[in-house]
Amino acid sequence: MTSLHRHAPAGTPHQARSVADHVAAVADLLAPLRSESRTETVPLSQALGRALVHGFLAPVSLPPFANSQMDGYAVNSADMHDDGTEFAVAAPVPAGMRPPALARGTAAPIMTGAMLPDGADAVVPIERAVPDSFPAPGTDARVTLPATAAGTYVRPVGSDIAAGERALAGGTCLGPAQLGLLAALGIPDVEVYRAVRVLFVTTGDEVVEPGQDLPAGKIYDANGTLLAAAMAQAGLDVRRAGISTDDPAELQKLLRRQGADADVIVTTGGVSKGAYEVVRQAMEGQPVEFLHVAMQPGGPQGIGMFDGVPFLGFPGNPVSCLVSFEMFLRPALAAVLGAPALRLPVRARLSHPLTSPQHKHQVRRGNLQPDGTVRLEGGESSHLVRALAGSNALVHVPAGVTELAAGDEVEVWML
């Protein structure tokens, strides 16, 4: 379908920072976390979601020996005739044993994964044998097998990975598949970067903890649960400091009391240009910049150092703070440490049209459907937590694109 989008002129109003530039700035801020002093060696069972410090060369080949891909008969293909061949049945070859060499003119029952005997170069599946069942052990039996080419149903040595070949690169984020490979190679533990320790503070006189009474003018704190869960799910070591009031001196004391051993301090709220922006006030005298990123939602951002600890100030609306994490902190940590894993982009077709601010990268919530279309959930507003909860994806509309029609393609990050 023909796209209806229009591209705006280069540049953004008020010199707002681009999304890409802010991602780079956050990565620069967190670059010291790559220090060798921040590594540890852990067993594979504790390495899920962590990033390798160094790459691995395979110490052994996989498979380490030629083995059978099927339950069947191990044969020498040179003994076979086009119209079928009758063989004497040799001793069976179970998995986990080194079998004797295969005598010419014989066929050995072999189990899936069992070592191929010397002298055998092919396997005939049991379903193609006559009779199509293995004989009882210790009996003089014969079997007729069809002609089979050398290499059929045989897994050669090193057909997965050869000894000395690179298995994983340094910086790889270890998921189940990567840990499975390391285990298959016989590697019991790995050197990884320590999980990033985050001190997380929500701010605002207007928010109270879930479960408490809700006086007039107050709201429950969604950010504390939402963002802490997102960071923990990404493998970060999150310490919640609760809710700080709008007293900047109190916030400073809290950050100094609990943030000294943190790798990163993250706050939500108090970063805009209003009269009671507690985070801005608490950062007075610190090398912290408050700026606007050309993104919707999540435009207001804070970045810098608080008492020597990297600091990120996210906006206070729930969707804004989650989008800020996904757009800035997750990719920066992935760039520096290899973990947490990046959200892999996919392409999808819009199920209906949308509009987007001319100079901003818009991030909408949506549901990717089985037919490859994505349906937007809720509107553009950053307070729509129900729409976020009903979504499985973030939908990206780049800066400069103001309109998209139903059927147009967009980039989607699965949540």
Coordinates of N, CA, C and O in Angstrom, one line a residue, residues 8-129:
A8 N 9.9 15.3 7.6 CA 10.1 16.7 8.0 C 11.5 17.1 7.8 O 12.4 16.3 7.6
P9 N 11.8 18.4 7.8 CA 13.2 18.9 7.6 C 14.1 18.4 8.7 O 13.6 18.1 9.8
A10 N 15.4 18.4 8.5 CA 16.3 18.0 9.5 C 16.3 19.0 10.7 O 16.0 20.1 10.6
G11 N 16.6 18.4 11.9 CA 16.7 19.3 13.0 C 15.4 19.2 13.8 O 14.4 18.8 13.3
T12 N 15.5 19.5 15.1 CA 14.3 19.5 16.0 C 14.2 20.8 16.7 O 15.2 21.5 16.9
P13 N 13.1 21.2 17.2 CA 12.9 22.5 17.9 C 13.7 22.5 19.2 O 13.8 21.4 19.9
H14 N 14.1 23.6 19.7 CA 14.7 23.8 21.0 C 16.0 22.9 21.2 O 16.4 22.6 22.3
Q15 N 16.6 22.5 20.1 CA 17.8 21.8 20.1 C 17.6 20.5 21.0 O 18.5 20.1 21.7
A16 N 16.5 19.9 20.9 CA 16.3 18.6 21.6 C 17.3 17.6 21.1 O 17.6 17.5 19.9
R17 N 17.8 16.7 22.0 CA 18.8 15.7 21.7 C 18.1 14.6 21.0 O 16.9 14.2 21.3
S18 N 18.7 14.0 19.9 CA 18.1 12.8 19.3 C 18.2 11.6 20.1 O 19.0 11.5 21.1
V19 N 17.3 10.7 19.8 CA 17.3 9.4 20.6 C 18.7 8.7 20.5 O 19.2 8.3 21.5
A20 N 19.2 8.7 19.3 CA 20.5 8.0 19.1 C 21.6 8.7 19.9 O 22.5 8.0 20.5
D21 N 21.6 10.0 19.9 CA 22.6 10.7 20.7 C 22.5 10.5 22.2 O 23.5 10.4 22.9
H22 N 21.3 10.4 22.6 CA 21.1 10.1 24.1 C 21.5 8.7 24.4 O 22.1 8.4 25.5
V23 N 21.2 7.7 23.6 CA 21.7 6.4 23.8 C 23.2 6.3 23.9 O 23.8 5.7 24.8
A24 N 23.9 7.1 23.0 CA 25.3 7.1 23.0 C 25.8 7.8 24.3 O 26.8 7.4 24.9
A25 N 25.1 8.8 24.7 CA 25.5 9.5 25.9 C 25.4 8.6 27.2 O 26.3 8.6 28.0
V26 N 24.3 7.8 27.2 CA 24.1 6.9 28.3 C 25.2 5.8 28.3 O 25.8 5.4 29.3
A27 N 25.5 5.3 27.1 CA 26.6 4.3 27.0 C 27.9 4.9 27.4 O 28.7 4.2 28.1
D28 N 28.2 6.1 27.1 CA 29.5 6.7 27.5 C 29.5 6.9 29.1 O 30.5 6.6 29.7
L29 N 28.4 7.2 29.6 CA 28.3 7.4 31.1 C 28.6 6.1 31.8 O 29.2 6.0 32.8
L30 N 28.1 5.0 31.2 CA 28.2 3.6 31.8 C 29.4 2.9 31.4 O 29.7 1.8 31.9
A31 N 30.2 3.4 30.5 CA 31.4 2.7 30.0 C 32.3 2.2 31.1 O 32.9 1.1 30.9
P32 N 32.6 2.9 32.2 CA 33.4 2.4 33.2 C 33.0 1.1 33.8 O 33.8 0.4 34.5
L33 N 31.7 0.7 33.7 CA 31.2 -0.6 34.2 C 31.9 -1.8 33.5 O 31.8 -2.9 34.0
R34 N 32.6 -1.5 32.4 CA 33.2 -2.6 31.7 C 34.6 -3.0 32.4 O 35.3 -3.9 31.9
S35 N 34.9 -2.4 33.5 CA 36.2 -2.7 34.1 C 36.3 -4.2 34.5 O 35.4 -4.8 34.9
E36 N 37.6 -4.7 34.4 CA 37.8 -6.1 34.7 C 37.6 -6.3 36.2 O 37.3 -7.5 36.6
S37 N 37.6 -5.3 37.0 CA 37.4 -5.5 38.5 C 35.9 -5.8 38.7 O 35.6 -6.2 39.8
R38 N 35.1 -5.6 37.7 CA 33.7 -5.9 37.9 C 33.3 -7.3 37.4 O 32.1 -7.5 37.0
T39 N 34.2 -8.2 37.3 CA 33.9 -9.5 36.8 C 33.9 -10.5 37.9 O 34.5 -10.3 39.0
E40 N 33.3 -11.6 37.6 CA 33.3 -12.8 38.6 C 33.1 -14.0 37.8 O 32.6 -14.1 36.7
T41 N 33.6 -15.1 38.4 CA 33.4 -16.4 37.8 C 32.3 -17.2 38.5 O 32.3 -17.3 39.8
V42 N 31.3 -17.6 37.8 CA 30.1 -18.3 38.4 C 29.8 -19.6 37.6 O 30.2 -19.7 36.5
P43 N 29.2 -20.5 38.3 CA 28.7 -21.7 37.6 C 27.7 -21.4 36.6 O 27.0 -20.4 36.7
L44 N 27.5 -22.3 35.6 CA 26.6 -22.0 34.5 C 25.2 -21.8 35.1 O 24.4 -21.0 34.5
S45 N 24.8 -22.5 36.2 CA 23.5 -22.4 36.8 C 23.2 -21.0 37.2 O 22.0 -20.6 37.5
Q46 N 24.2 -20.1 37.4 CA 24.0 -18.8 37.9 C 24.3 -17.7 36.8 O 24.3 -16.5 37.1
A47 N 24.6 -18.1 35.6 CA 25.0 -17.2 34.6 C 24.0 -16.7 33.6 O 24.2 -16.0 32.7
L48 N 22.7 -17.2 33.8 CA 21.6 -16.8 32.9 C 21.5 -15.2 32.9 O 21.4 -14.6 33.9
G49 N 21.5 -14.7 31.7 CA 21.3 -13.2 31.5 C 22.5 -12.4 31.7 O 22.5 -11.2 31.6
R50 N 23.7 -13.1 32.0 CA 24.9 -12.3 32.2 C 25.7 -12.3 30.9 O 25.4 -13.0 30.0
A51 N 26.7 -11.5 30.9 CA 27.5 -11.3 29.7 C 28.9 -11.9 29.9 O 29.6 -11.6 30.9
L52 N 29.4 -12.7 28.9 CA 30.8 -13.2 28.9 C 31.8 -12.1 28.9 O 31.7 -11.2 28.1
V53 N 32.8 -12.2 29.7 CA 34.0 -11.3 29.6 C 34.8 -11.6 28.4 O 35.2 -10.7 27.6
H54 N 35.2 -12.9 28.3 CA 36.0 -13.3 27.2 C 35.3 -14.4 26.3 O 34.4 -15.1 26.8
G55 N 35.7 -14.4 25.1 CA 35.2 -15.4 24.2 C 35.7 -16.8 24.5 O 36.6 -17.0 25.3
F56 N 35.0 -17.8 23.9 CA 35.4 -19.2 24.2 C 35.8 -19.9 22.8 O 35.0 -19.7 21.9
L57 N 36.9 -20.6 22.8 CA 37.1 -21.6 21.7 C 36.7 -23.0 22.2 O 36.9 -23.3 23.4
A58 N 36.1 -23.8 21.3 CA 35.6 -25.1 21.7 C 36.8 -26.0 22.1 O 37.7 -26.2 21.3
P59 N 36.8 -26.5 23.4 CA 37.9 -27.4 23.8 C 37.8 -28.8 23.2 O 38.7 -29.5 23.2
V60 N 36.6 -29.2 22.7 CA 36.3 -30.5 22.1 C 35.4 -30.2 20.9 O 34.8 -29.2 20.7
S61 N 35.4 -31.2 20.0 CA 34.4 -31.2 18.9 C 33.1 -31.6 19.4 O 32.9 -32.4 20.3
L62 N 32.1 -31.1 18.7 CA 30.7 -31.6 18.9 C 30.1 -32.0 17.5 O 30.1 -31.2 16.6
P63 N 29.7 -33.2 17.4 CA 29.9 -34.3 18.3 C 31.3 -34.7 18.4 O 32.1 -34.5 17.4
P64 N 31.8 -35.3 19.5 CA 33.2 -35.7 19.7 C 33.5 -37.0 18.9 O 34.7 -37.3 18.8
F65 N 32.5 -37.7 18.4 CA 32.7 -38.9 17.6 C 31.6 -39.0 16.6 O 30.5 -38.4 16.9
A66 N 31.8 -39.7 15.5 CA 30.7 -40.0 14.6 C 29.7 -40.8 15.3 O 30.0 -41.8 15.9
N67 N 28.4 -40.4 15.1 CA 27.3 -41.2 15.8 C 26.1 -41.3 14.9 O 26.0 -40.6 13.9
S68 N 25.2 -42.1 15.4 CA 24.0 -42.4 14.6 C 22.9 -41.4 14.8 O 22.7 -41.0 16.0
Q69 N 22.3 -40.9 13.8 CA 21.2 -40.0 13.8 C 19.9 -40.7 14.1 O 18.9 -40.0 14.4
M70 N 19.8 -42.0 13.9 CA 18.6 -42.8 14.0 C 18.8 -44.1 14.7 O 19.9 -44.6 14.8
D71 N 17.7 -44.7 15.2 CA 17.8 -46.1 15.6 C 17.7 -46.9 14.3 O 16.9 -46.6 13.4
G72 N 18.7 -47.8 14.1 CA 18.7 -48.5 12.9 C 19.9 -49.5 12.8 O 20.3 -50.0 13.9
Y73 N 20.5 -49.7 11.7 CA 21.6 -50.6 11.5 C 22.8 -49.9 10.9 O 22.7 -49.1 9.9
A74 N 23.9 -50.0 11.6 CA 25.2 -49.5 11.1 C 25.7 -50.5 10.1 O 25.8 -51.7 10.3
V75 N 26.1 -49.9 8.9 CA 26.6 -50.8 7.8 C 27.8 -50.1 7.1 O 28.0 -48.9 7.3
N76 N 28.4 -50.9 6.3 CA 29.4 -50.4 5.4 C 28.7 -50.4 4.0 O 28.3 -51.4 3.5
S77 N 28.6 -49.2 3.5 CA 27.8 -49.0 2.2 C 28.4 -49.8 1.1 O 27.7 -50.1 0.1
A78 N 29.7 -50.1 1.1 CA 30.3 -50.9 0.0 C 29.8 -52.3 0.0 O 29.9 -53.0 -1.1
D79 N 29.2 -52.8 1.1 CA 28.6 -54.1 1.1 C 27.2 -54.2 0.5 O 26.7 -55.3 0.4
M80 N 26.7 -53.1 0.0 CA 25.2 -53.1 -0.3 C 25.0 -53.1 -1.8 O 25.8 -52.6 -2.6
H81 N 23.9 -53.8 -2.2 CA 23.5 -53.9 -3.6 C 22.3 -53.1 -3.8 O 21.5 -52.9 -2.9
D82 N 22.1 -52.7 -5.1 CA 20.9 -51.9 -5.4 C 19.6 -52.5 -5.1 O 18.6 -51.8 -4.8
D83 N 19.5 -53.8 -5.2 CA 18.2 -54.5 -5.0 C 18.0 -55.0 -3.6 O 17.2 -55.9 -3.4
G84 N 18.9 -54.5 -2.7 CA 18.8 -55.0 -1.3 C 19.8 -56.0 -1.0 O 20.2 -56.8 -1.8
T85 N 20.2 -56.0 0.3 CA 21.3 -56.9 0.7 C 20.9 -57.6 2.0 O 20.4 -56.9 3.0
E86 N 21.2 -58.9 2.1 CA 20.9 -59.6 3.4 C 22.2 -59.6 4.2 O 23.3 -59.9 3.7
F87 N 22.1 -59.2 5.5 CA 23.3 -59.1 6.4 C 23.1 -60.0 7.6 O 21.9 -60.2 8.1
A88 N 24.2 -60.6 8.1 CA 24.2 -61.2 9.4 C 24.1 -60.0 10.4 O 24.8 -59.0 10.3
V89 N 23.3 -60.2 11.5 CA 23.2 -59.2 12.5 C 24.3 -59.3 13.5 O 24.5 -60.4 14.2
A90 N 25.1 -58.2 13.7 CA 26.2 -58.2 14.7 C 25.7 -57.8 16.0 O 24.5 -57.5 16.2
A91 N 26.6 -57.7 17.0 CA 26.2 -57.3 18.3 C 25.7 -55.8 18.3 O 26.2 -55.0 17.6
P92 N 24.7 -55.6 19.1 CA 24.1 -54.2 19.1 C 25.0 -53.2 19.7 O 25.9 -53.5 20.5
V93 N 24.8 -51.9 19.3 CA 25.7 -50.8 19.7 C 24.8 -49.8 20.5 O 24.0 -49.0 19.9
P94 N 24.8 -49.9 21.8 CA 24.0 -49.0 22.6 C 24.8 -47.6 22.8 O 26.0 -47.5 22.5
A95 N 24.0 -46.6 23.1 CA 24.7 -45.3 23.4 C 25.6 -45.4 24.6 O 25.3 -46.1 25.5
G96 N 26.7 -44.6 24.5 CA 27.5 -44.5 25.7 C 28.7 -45.5 25.7 O 29.4 -45.6 26.7
M97 N 28.8 -46.4 24.7 CA 29.9 -47.4 24.7 C 30.7 -47.3 23.4 O 30.2 -46.8 22.4
R98 N 32.0 -47.7 23.5 CA 32.8 -47.8 22.3 C 32.6 -49.2 21.7 O 33.0 -50.2 22.3
P99 N 32.1 -49.3 20.5 CA 31.7 -50.6 20.0 C 33.0 -51.2 19.3 O 33.9 -50.5 18.9
P100 N 33.0 -52.5 19.1 CA 34.0 -53.2 18.3 C 33.8 -52.8 16.9 O 32.8 -52.4 16.4
A101 N 34.9 -53.0 16.1 CA 34.8 -52.7 14.7 C 33.8 -53.6 14.0 O 33.5 -54.7 14.5
L102 N 33.2 -53.1 13.0 CA 32.1 -53.8 12.2 C 32.8 -54.7 11.2 O 33.5 -54.3 10.3
A103 N 32.5 -56.0 11.3 CA 33.0 -57.0 10.3 C 32.3 -56.8 9.0 O 31.1 -56.5 9.0
R104 N 33.0 -57.0 7.9 CA 32.4 -56.8 6.6 C 31.3 -57.9 6.4 O 31.3 -59.0 6.9
G105 N 30.2 -57.4 5.8 CA 29.1 -58.3 5.5 C 28.1 -58.4 6.7 O 27.2 -59.3 6.7
T106 N 28.3 -57.6 7.7 CA 27.4 -57.6 8.9 C 26.8 -56.2 9.1 O 27.3 -55.3 8.6
A107 N 25.7 -56.2 9.8 CA 25.0 -55.0 10.1 C 24.8 -55.0 11.6 O 24.3 -56.0 12.2
A108 N 25.1 -53.9 12.3 CA 25.0 -53.8 13.8 C 23.8 -52.9 14.2 O 23.7 -51.8 13.8
P109 N 22.9 -53.5 14.9 CA 21.8 -52.6 15.5 C 22.4 -51.5 16.3 O 23.3 -51.7 17.1
I110 N 22.0 -50.2 16.0 CA 22.6 -49.1 16.7 C 21.5 -48.1 17.1 O 20.5 -47.9 16.4
M111 N 21.7 -47.5 18.3 CA 20.8 -46.6 18.9 C 21.1 -45.2 18.5 O 22.3 -44.8 18.2
T112 N 20.1 -44.3 18.5 CA 20.4 -42.9 18.3 C 21.4 -42.3 19.2 O 21.3 -42.5 20.4
G113 N 22.4 -41.7 18.7 CA 23.5 -41.1 19.5 C 24.6 -42.0 19.8 O 25.7 -41.6 20.3
A114 N 24.5 -43.3 19.4 CA 25.6 -44.2 19.7 C 26.7 -44.0 18.7 O 26.6 -43.6 17.6
M115 N 27.9 -44.4 19.2 CA 29.2 -44.2 18.4 C 29.2 -45.2 17.2 O 28.9 -46.4 17.4
L116 N 29.5 -44.6 16.1 CA 29.5 -45.5 14.9 C 30.7 -46.4 14.9 O 31.8 -45.9 15.2
P117 N 30.6 -47.7 14.7 CA 31.7 -48.6 14.8 C 32.7 -48.3 13.6 O 32.3 -47.9 12.6
D118 N 34.0 -48.5 13.9 CA 35.0 -48.5 12.8 C 34.5 -49.5 11.8 O 34.1 -50.6 12.1
G119 N 34.7 -49.1 10.5 CA 34.3 -50.0 9.4 C 32.9 -49.7 8.9 O 32.5 -50.2 7.8
A120 N 32.1 -49.0 9.7 CA 30.7 -48.6 9.3 C 30.8 -47.1 8.7 O 31.5 -46.3 9.2
D121 N 30.0 -46.8 7.7 CA 29.9 -45.4 7.2 C 28.5 -44.9 6.9 O 28.3 -43.9 6.3
A122 N 27.5 -45.7 7.3 CA 26.1 -45.3 7.1 C 25.2 -46.0 8.1 O 25.6 -47.0 8.7
V123 N 24.0 -45.5 8.2 CA 23.0 -46.1 9.1 C 21.7 -46.2 8.3 O 21.3 -45.2 7.6
V124 N 21.1 -47.4 8.4 CA 19.8 -47.6 7.7 C 18.7 -47.6 8.8 O 18.8 -48.3 9.8
P125 N 17.7 -46.7 8.8 CA 16.7 -46.6 9.8 C 16.0 -48.0 10.0 O 15.8 -48.7 9.0
I126 N 15.6 -48.3 11.2 CA 15.0 -49.6 11.5 C 13.7 -49.7 10.7 O 13.3 -50.8 10.3
E127 N 13.0 -48.6 10.3 CA 11.7 -48.7 9.6 C 12.0 -49.2 8.2 O 11.0 -49.7 7.6
R128 N 13.2 -49.1 7.7 CA 13.5 -49.6 6.3 C 14.0 -51.0 6.3 O 14.4 -51.5 5.2
A129 N 14.2 -51.6 7.4 CA 14.7 -53.0 7.5 C 13.6 -54.0 7.4 O 12.5 -53.8 7.7

